[in-house]
Amino acid sequence: MSLLRVVGRPMLASMFVAGGLESVRHPQHVAPAAEPVVRPVADRVPLLPDSTEQSVRLNGAVQVAAGLLLATGRMPRSAALALAVTLVPTTLAGHRFWEEEDPEQRVQQRIHFLKNLAMLGGLLIAAGDTGGAPSLLWRSRHAARGLRREAHLAQRSFRAGARPAAAAGRIRAALPH
């Protein structure tokens, strides 16, 4: 594994582990801000808890678990994808800069919004990082190309072997019995 992955993954994960722990321990601190985002989503997704505090706690638990997996390099692509999924509602709930009246608060919230957007980009890159190994898509395309090549060679080989047999059959048919 490259040094960039060894160092970069825990750095990226640190924010989620810390923030997730805070959400698990004290969901009441962020529940009021999360309400406008959680309520419409919870109404459409029956698996989510009805309580905003429980949804915040669940989001935090996913962030802690996925953050630890990403930091340790265990299932890093799945962990990065899970973190990306949790970051979207977190950002929409916590950094609604377009609703701020105070210009200073608007600037701060926009900075945090853009920071989360940058982290989302990093997570999407991490989710697509195969660690230098070919991706599953590349391997399947490569295998299909190899199968096509082998089938073509088998067909040519069959035809090459069939020509002399066909010629021998024609000669045999032409000979008197």
PDB file of C-alpha atoms in Angstrom:
ATOM      1  CA  MET A   1       0.000   0.000   0.000  1.00  0.00           C
ATOM      2  CA  SER A   2       1.326   3.424  -0.856  1.00  0.00           C
ATOM      3  CA  LEU A   3       2.381   5.928   1.766  1.00  0.00           C
ATOM      4  CA  LEU A   4      -0.284   8.326   0.484  1.00  0.00           C
ATOM      5  CA  ARG A   5      -3.031   5.821   1.285  1.00  0.00           C
ATOM      6  CA  VAL A   6      -1.537   4.900   4.669  1.00  0.00           C
ATOM      7  CA  VAL A   7      -1.427   8.561   5.713  1.00  0.00           C
ATOM      8  CA  GLY A   8      -4.328  10.017   3.734  1.00  0.00           C
ATOM      9  CA  ARG A   9      -7.092   7.612   4.713  1.00  0.00           C
ATOM     10  CA  PRO A  10      -6.805   8.184   8.489  1.00  0.00           C
ATOM     11  CA  MET A  11      -6.572  11.932   7.912  1.00  0.00           C
ATOM     12  CA  LEU A  12      -9.769  11.889   5.850  1.00  0.00           C
ATOM     13  CA  ALA A  13     -11.503   9.594   8.343  1.00  0.00           C
ATOM     14  CA  SER A  14     -10.576  11.619  11.447  1.00  0.00           C
ATOM     15  CA  MET A  15     -13.266  14.245  10.911  1.00  0.00           C
ATOM     16  CA  PHE A  16     -15.973  11.583  10.618  1.00  0.00           C
ATOM     17  CA  VAL A  17     -14.883   9.623  13.676  1.00  0.00           C
ATOM     18  CA  ALA A  18     -14.781  12.780  15.823  1.00  0.00           C
ATOM     19  CA  GLY A  19     -18.031  14.218  14.461  1.00  0.00           C
ATOM     20  CA  GLY A  20     -19.768  10.848  14.564  1.00  0.00           C
ATOM     21  CA  LEU A  21     -18.842  10.305  18.210  1.00  0.00           C
ATOM     22  CA  GLU A  22     -20.244  13.713  19.063  1.00  0.00           C
ATOM     23  CA  SER A  23     -23.502  12.899  17.261  1.00  0.00           C
ATOM     24  CA  VAL A  24     -23.804   9.548  19.020  1.00  0.00           C
ATOM     25  CA  ARG A  25     -23.119  11.043  22.457  1.00  0.00           C
ATOM     26  CA  HIS A  26     -25.092  14.279  22.147  1.00  0.00           C
ATOM     27  CA  PRO A  27     -27.653  14.068  19.332  1.00  0.00           C
ATOM     28  CA  GLN A  28     -29.747  16.781  20.967  1.00  0.00           C
ATOM     29  CA  HIS A  29     -27.077  19.354  20.002  1.00  0.00           C
ATOM     30  CA  VAL A  30     -27.648  18.900  16.274  1.00  0.00           C
ATOM     31  CA  ALA A  31     -31.207  17.525  16.159  1.00  0.00           C
ATOM     32  CA  PRO A  32     -32.883  20.945  15.738  1.00  0.00           C
ATOM     33  CA  ALA A  33     -30.680  21.766  12.739  1.00  0.00           C
ATOM     34  CA  ALA A  34     -31.183  18.273  11.302  1.00  0.00           C
ATOM     35  CA  GLU A  35     -34.986  18.327  11.581  1.00  0.00           C
ATOM     36  CA  PRO A  36     -35.665  19.980   8.162  1.00  0.00           C
ATOM     37  CA  VAL A  37     -33.586  17.307   6.412  1.00  0.00           C
ATOM     38  CA  VAL A  38     -34.403  14.256   8.545  1.00  0.00           C
ATOM     39  CA  ARG A  39     -38.186  14.638   8.527  1.00  0.00           C
ATOM     40  CA  PRO A  40     -38.729  14.467   4.723  1.00  0.00           C
ATOM     41  CA  VAL A  41     -36.232  11.617   4.367  1.00  0.00           C
ATOM     42  CA  ALA A  42     -37.696   9.632   7.290  1.00  0.00           C
ATOM     43  CA  ASP A  43     -41.182  10.030   5.799  1.00  0.00           C
ATOM     44  CA  ARG A  44     -40.010   8.446   2.528  1.00  0.00           C
ATOM     45  CA  VAL A  45     -37.676   5.770   3.955  1.00  0.00           C
ATOM     46  CA  PRO A  46     -39.506   3.514   6.399  1.00  0.00           C
ATOM     47  CA  LEU A  47     -36.288   1.898   7.685  1.00  0.00           C
ATOM     48  CA  LEU A  48     -35.111   5.140   9.290  1.00  0.00           C
ATOM     49  CA  PRO A  49     -36.111   5.976  12.865  1.00  0.00           C
ATOM     50  CA  ASP A  50     -39.014   8.390  13.387  1.00  0.00           C
ATOM     51  CA  SER A  51     -37.126  10.401  15.975  1.00  0.00           C
ATOM     52  CA  THR A  52     -34.713  13.032  14.662  1.00  0.00           C
ATOM     53  CA  GLU A  53     -32.354  12.370  17.573  1.00  0.00           C
ATOM     54  CA  GLN A  54     -32.284   8.666  16.738  1.00  0.00           C
ATOM     55  CA  SER A  55     -31.586   9.452  13.075  1.00  0.00           C
ATOM     56  CA  VAL A  56     -28.742  11.758  14.104  1.00  0.00           C
ATOM     57  CA  ARG A  57     -27.395   9.030  16.396  1.00  0.00           C
ATOM     58  CA  LEU A  58     -27.625   6.442  13.582  1.00  0.00           C
ATOM     59  CA  ASN A  59     -25.850   8.786  11.150  1.00  0.00           C
ATOM     60  CA  GLY A  60     -23.121   9.340  13.746  1.00  0.00           C
ATOM     61  CA  ALA A  61     -22.716   5.603  14.371  1.00  0.00           C
ATOM     62  CA  VAL A  62     -22.316   4.963  10.637  1.00  0.00           C
ATOM     63  CA  GLN A  63     -19.726   7.733  10.471  1.00  0.00           C
ATOM     64  CA  VAL A  64     -17.747   6.282  13.387  1.00  0.00           C
ATOM     65  CA  ALA A  65     -17.818   2.720  12.037  1.00  0.00           C
ATOM     66  CA  ALA A  66     -17.055   3.677   8.425  1.00  0.00           C
ATOM     67  CA  GLY A  67     -14.433   6.192   9.551  1.00  0.00           C
ATOM     68  CA  LEU A  68     -12.604   3.524  11.551  1.00  0.00           C
ATOM     69  CA  LEU A  69     -12.790   1.109   8.626  1.00  0.00           C
ATOM     70  CA  LEU A  70     -11.404   3.745   6.264  1.00  0.00           C
ATOM     71  CA  ALA A  71      -8.666   4.787   8.712  1.00  0.00           C
ATOM     72  CA  THR A  72      -7.475   1.207   9.177  1.00  0.00           C
ATOM     73  CA  GLY A  73      -7.703   0.338   5.492  1.00  0.00           C
ATOM     74  CA  ARG A  74     -10.377  -2.315   6.013  1.00  0.00           C
ATOM     75  CA  MET A  75     -12.940  -2.252   3.195  1.00  0.00           C
ATOM     76  CA  PRO A  76     -11.827   1.304   2.337  1.00  0.00           C
ATOM     77  CA  ARG A  77     -13.948   1.667  -0.790  1.00  0.00           C
ATOM     78  CA  SER A  78     -17.184   0.628   0.929  1.00  0.00           C
ATOM     79  CA  ALA A  79     -16.318   2.739   3.975  1.00  0.00           C
ATOM     80  CA  ALA A  80     -15.642   5.816   1.827  1.00  0.00           C
ATOM     81  CA  LEU A  81     -18.929   5.315   0.010  1.00  0.00           C
ATOM     82  CA  ALA A  82     -20.833   4.982   3.320  1.00  0.00           C
ATOM     83  CA  LEU A  83     -19.198   8.175   4.589  1.00  0.00           C
ATOM     84  CA  ALA A  84     -20.108   9.978   1.371  1.00  0.00           C
ATOM     85  CA  VAL A  85     -23.740   8.927   1.807  1.00  0.00           C
ATOM     86  CA  THR A  86     -23.809  10.234   5.408  1.00  0.00           C
ATOM     87  CA  LEU A  87     -22.074  13.473   4.476  1.00  0.00           C
ATOM     88  CA  VAL A  88     -24.838  14.668   2.137  1.00  0.00           C
ATOM     89  CA  PRO A  89     -27.611  15.005   4.773  1.00  0.00           C
ATOM     90  CA  THR A  90     -25.089  16.219   7.345  1.00  0.00           C
ATOM     91  CA  THR A  91     -24.034  19.037   5.033  1.00  0.00           C
ATOM     92  CA  LEU A  92     -27.563  19.937   3.981  1.00  0.00           C
ATOM     93  CA  ALA A  93     -28.727  20.032   7.594  1.00  0.00           C
ATOM     94  CA  GLY A  94     -25.767  21.730   9.213  1.00  0.00           C
ATOM     95  CA  HIS A  95     -24.533  24.282   6.700  1.00  0.00           C
ATOM     96  CA  ARG A  96     -27.523  25.950   5.088  1.00  0.00           C
ATOM     97  CA  PHE A  97     -25.664  29.151   4.271  1.00  0.00           C
ATOM     98  CA  TRP A  98     -28.391  30.297   1.875  1.00  0.00           C
ATOM     99  CA  GLU A  99     -30.789  30.684   4.823  1.00  0.00           C
ATOM    100  CA  GLU A 100     -28.448  32.789   6.992  1.00  0.00           C
ATOM    101  CA  GLU A 101     -29.387  36.442   7.489  1.00  0.00           C
ATOM    102  CA  ASP A 102     -26.165  37.536   9.214  1.00  0.00           C
ATOM    103  CA  PRO A 103     -23.437  38.134   6.578  1.00  0.00           C
ATOM    104  CA  GLU A 104     -20.652  36.826   8.846  1.00  0.00           C
ATOM    105  CA  GLN A 105     -22.592  33.657   9.644  1.00  0.00           C
ATOM    106  CA  ARG A 106     -23.389  33.206   5.959  1.00  0.00           C
ATOM    107  CA  VAL A 107     -19.677  33.352   5.102  1.00  0.00           C
ATOM    108  CA  GLN A 108     -18.816  30.843   7.859  1.00  0.00           C
ATOM    109  CA  GLN A 109     -21.562  28.444   6.833  1.00  0.00           C
ATOM    110  CA  ARG A 110     -20.530  28.687   3.180  1.00  0.00           C
ATOM    111  CA  ILE A 111     -16.929  27.872   4.149  1.00  0.00           C
ATOM    112  CA  HIS A 112     -18.127  24.800   6.080  1.00  0.00           C
ATOM    113  CA  PHE A 113     -20.411  23.811   3.201  1.00  0.00           C
ATOM    114  CA  LEU A 114     -17.520  24.008   0.727  1.00  0.00           C
ATOM    115  CA  LYS A 115     -15.247  22.116   3.150  1.00  0.00           C
ATOM    116  CA  ASN A 116     -17.789  19.307   3.265  1.00  0.00           C
ATOM    117  CA  LEU A 117     -18.102  19.417  -0.507  1.00  0.00           C
ATOM    118  CA  ALA A 118     -14.310  19.014  -0.759  1.00  0.00           C
ATOM    119  CA  MET A 119     -14.427  16.096   1.685  1.00  0.00           C
ATOM    120  CA  LEU A 120     -17.193  14.538  -0.418  1.00  0.00           C
ATOM    121  CA  GLY A 121     -14.902  14.774  -3.433  1.00  0.00           C
ATOM    122  CA  GLY A 122     -12.093  13.094  -1.492  1.00  0.00           C
ATOM    123  CA  LEU A 123     -14.447  10.343  -0.369  1.00  0.00           C
ATOM    124  CA  LEU A 124     -15.613   9.735  -3.941  1.00  0.00           C
ATOM    125  CA  ILE A 125     -11.980   9.448  -5.044  1.00  0.00           C
ATOM    126  CA  ALA A 126     -11.298   7.043  -2.158  1.00  0.00           C
ATOM    127  CA  ALA A 127     -14.394   5.016  -3.061  1.00  0.00           C
ATOM    128  CA  GLY A 128     -13.054   4.569  -6.583  1.00  0.00           C
ATOM    129  CA  ASP A 129      -9.451   3.864  -5.522  1.00  0.00           C
ATOM    130  CA  THR A 130      -8.545   0.258  -6.287  1.00  0.00           C
ATOM    131  CA  GLY A 131      -5.170   0.482  -4.575  1.00  0.00           C
ATOM    132  CA  GLY A 132      -3.293  -0.041  -7.821  1.00  0.00           C
ATOM    133  CA  ALA A 133      -5.106  -3.289  -8.633  1.00  0.00           C
ATOM    134  CA  PRO A 134      -7.260  -3.471 -11.721  1.00  0.00           C
ATOM    135  CA  SER A 135     -10.909  -2.743 -11.096  1.00  0.00           C
ATOM    136  CA  LEU A 136     -13.576  -5.400 -11.390  1.00  0.00           C
ATOM    137  CA  LEU A 137     -14.845  -3.728 -14.565  1.00  0.00           C
ATOM    138  CA  TRP A 138     -11.370  -3.841 -16.155  1.00  0.00           C
ATOM    139  CA  ARG A 139     -10.885  -7.480 -15.138  1.00  0.00           C
ATOM    140  CA  SER A 140     -14.251  -8.505 -16.591  1.00  0.00           C
ATOM    141  CA  ARG A 141     -13.587  -6.674 -19.871  1.00  0.00           C
ATOM    142  CA  HIS A 142     -10.106  -8.214 -20.055  1.00  0.00           C
ATOM    143  CA  ALA A 143     -11.508 -11.713 -19.415  1.00  0.00           C
ATOM    144  CA  ALA A 144     -14.224 -11.223 -22.062  1.00  0.00           C
ATOM    145  CA  ARG A 145     -11.624 -10.081 -24.596  1.00  0.00           C
ATOM    146  CA  GLY A 146      -9.542 -13.178 -23.816  1.00  0.00           C
ATOM    147  CA  LEU A 147     -12.564 -15.451 -24.242  1.00  0.00           C
ATOM    148  CA  ARG A 148     -13.400 -13.860 -27.591  1.00  0.00           C
ATOM    149  CA  ARG A 149      -9.800 -14.340 -28.743  1.00  0.00           C
ATOM    150  CA  GLU A 150      -9.810 -18.012 -27.676  1.00  0.00           C
ATOM    151  CA  ALA A 151     -13.167 -18.631 -29.382  1.00  0.00           C
ATOM    152  CA  HIS A 152     -11.831 -17.070 -32.594  1.00  0.00           C
ATOM    153  CA  LEU A 153      -8.701 -19.249 -32.451  1.00  0.00           C
ATOM    154  CA  ALA A 154     -10.812 -22.361 -31.805  1.00  0.00           C
ATOM    155  CA  GLN A 155     -13.016 -21.499 -34.795  1.00  0.00           C
ATOM    156  CA  ARG A 156      -9.975 -21.011 -37.048  1.00  0.00           C
ATOM    157  CA  SER A 157      -8.453 -24.226 -35.802  1.00  0.00           C
ATOM    158  CA  PHE A 158     -11.672 -26.116 -36.450  1.00  0.00           C
ATOM    159  CA  ARG A 159     -11.935 -24.711 -39.967  1.00  0.00           C
ATOM    160  CA  ALA A 160      -8.284 -25.482 -40.681  1.00  0.00           C
ATOM    161  CA  GLY A 161      -8.799 -29.073 -39.579  1.00  0.00           C
ATOM    162  CA  ALA A 162     -12.083 -29.417 -41.449  1.00  0.00           C
ATOM    163  CA  ARG A 163     -10.691 -28.376 -44.833  1.00  0.00           C
ATOM    164  CA  PRO A 164      -8.435 -31.402 -45.345  1.00  0.00           C
ATOM    165  CA  ALA A 165     -11.187 -33.715 -44.084  1.00  0.00           C
ATOM    166  CA  ALA A 166     -13.670 -32.195 -46.509  1.00  0.00           C
ATOM    167  CA  ALA A 167     -11.188 -32.487 -49.380  1.00  0.00           C
ATOM    168  CA  ALA A 168     -10.547 -36.136 -48.472  1.00  0.00           C
ATOM    169  CA  GLY A 169     -14.314 -36.738 -48.426  1.00  0.00           C
ATOM    170  CA  ARG A 170     -14.723 -35.221 -51.875  1.00  0.00           C
ATOM    171  CA  ILE A 171     -11.893 -37.326 -53.269  1.00  0.00           C
ATOM    172  CA  ARG A 172     -13.313 -40.441 -51.680  1.00  0.00           C
ATOM    173  CA  ALA A 173     -16.721 -39.688 -53.141  1.00  0.00           C
ATOM    174  CA  ALA A 174     -15.204 -39.238 -56.594  1.00  0.00           C
ATOM    175  CA  LEU A 175     -13.432 -42.619 -56.505  1.00  0.00           C
ATOM    176  CA  PRO A 176     -15.286 -45.639 -57.853  1.00  0.00           C
ATOM    177  CA  HIS A 177     -16.689 -47.888 -55.163  1.00  0.00           C
TER     178      HIS A 177
END
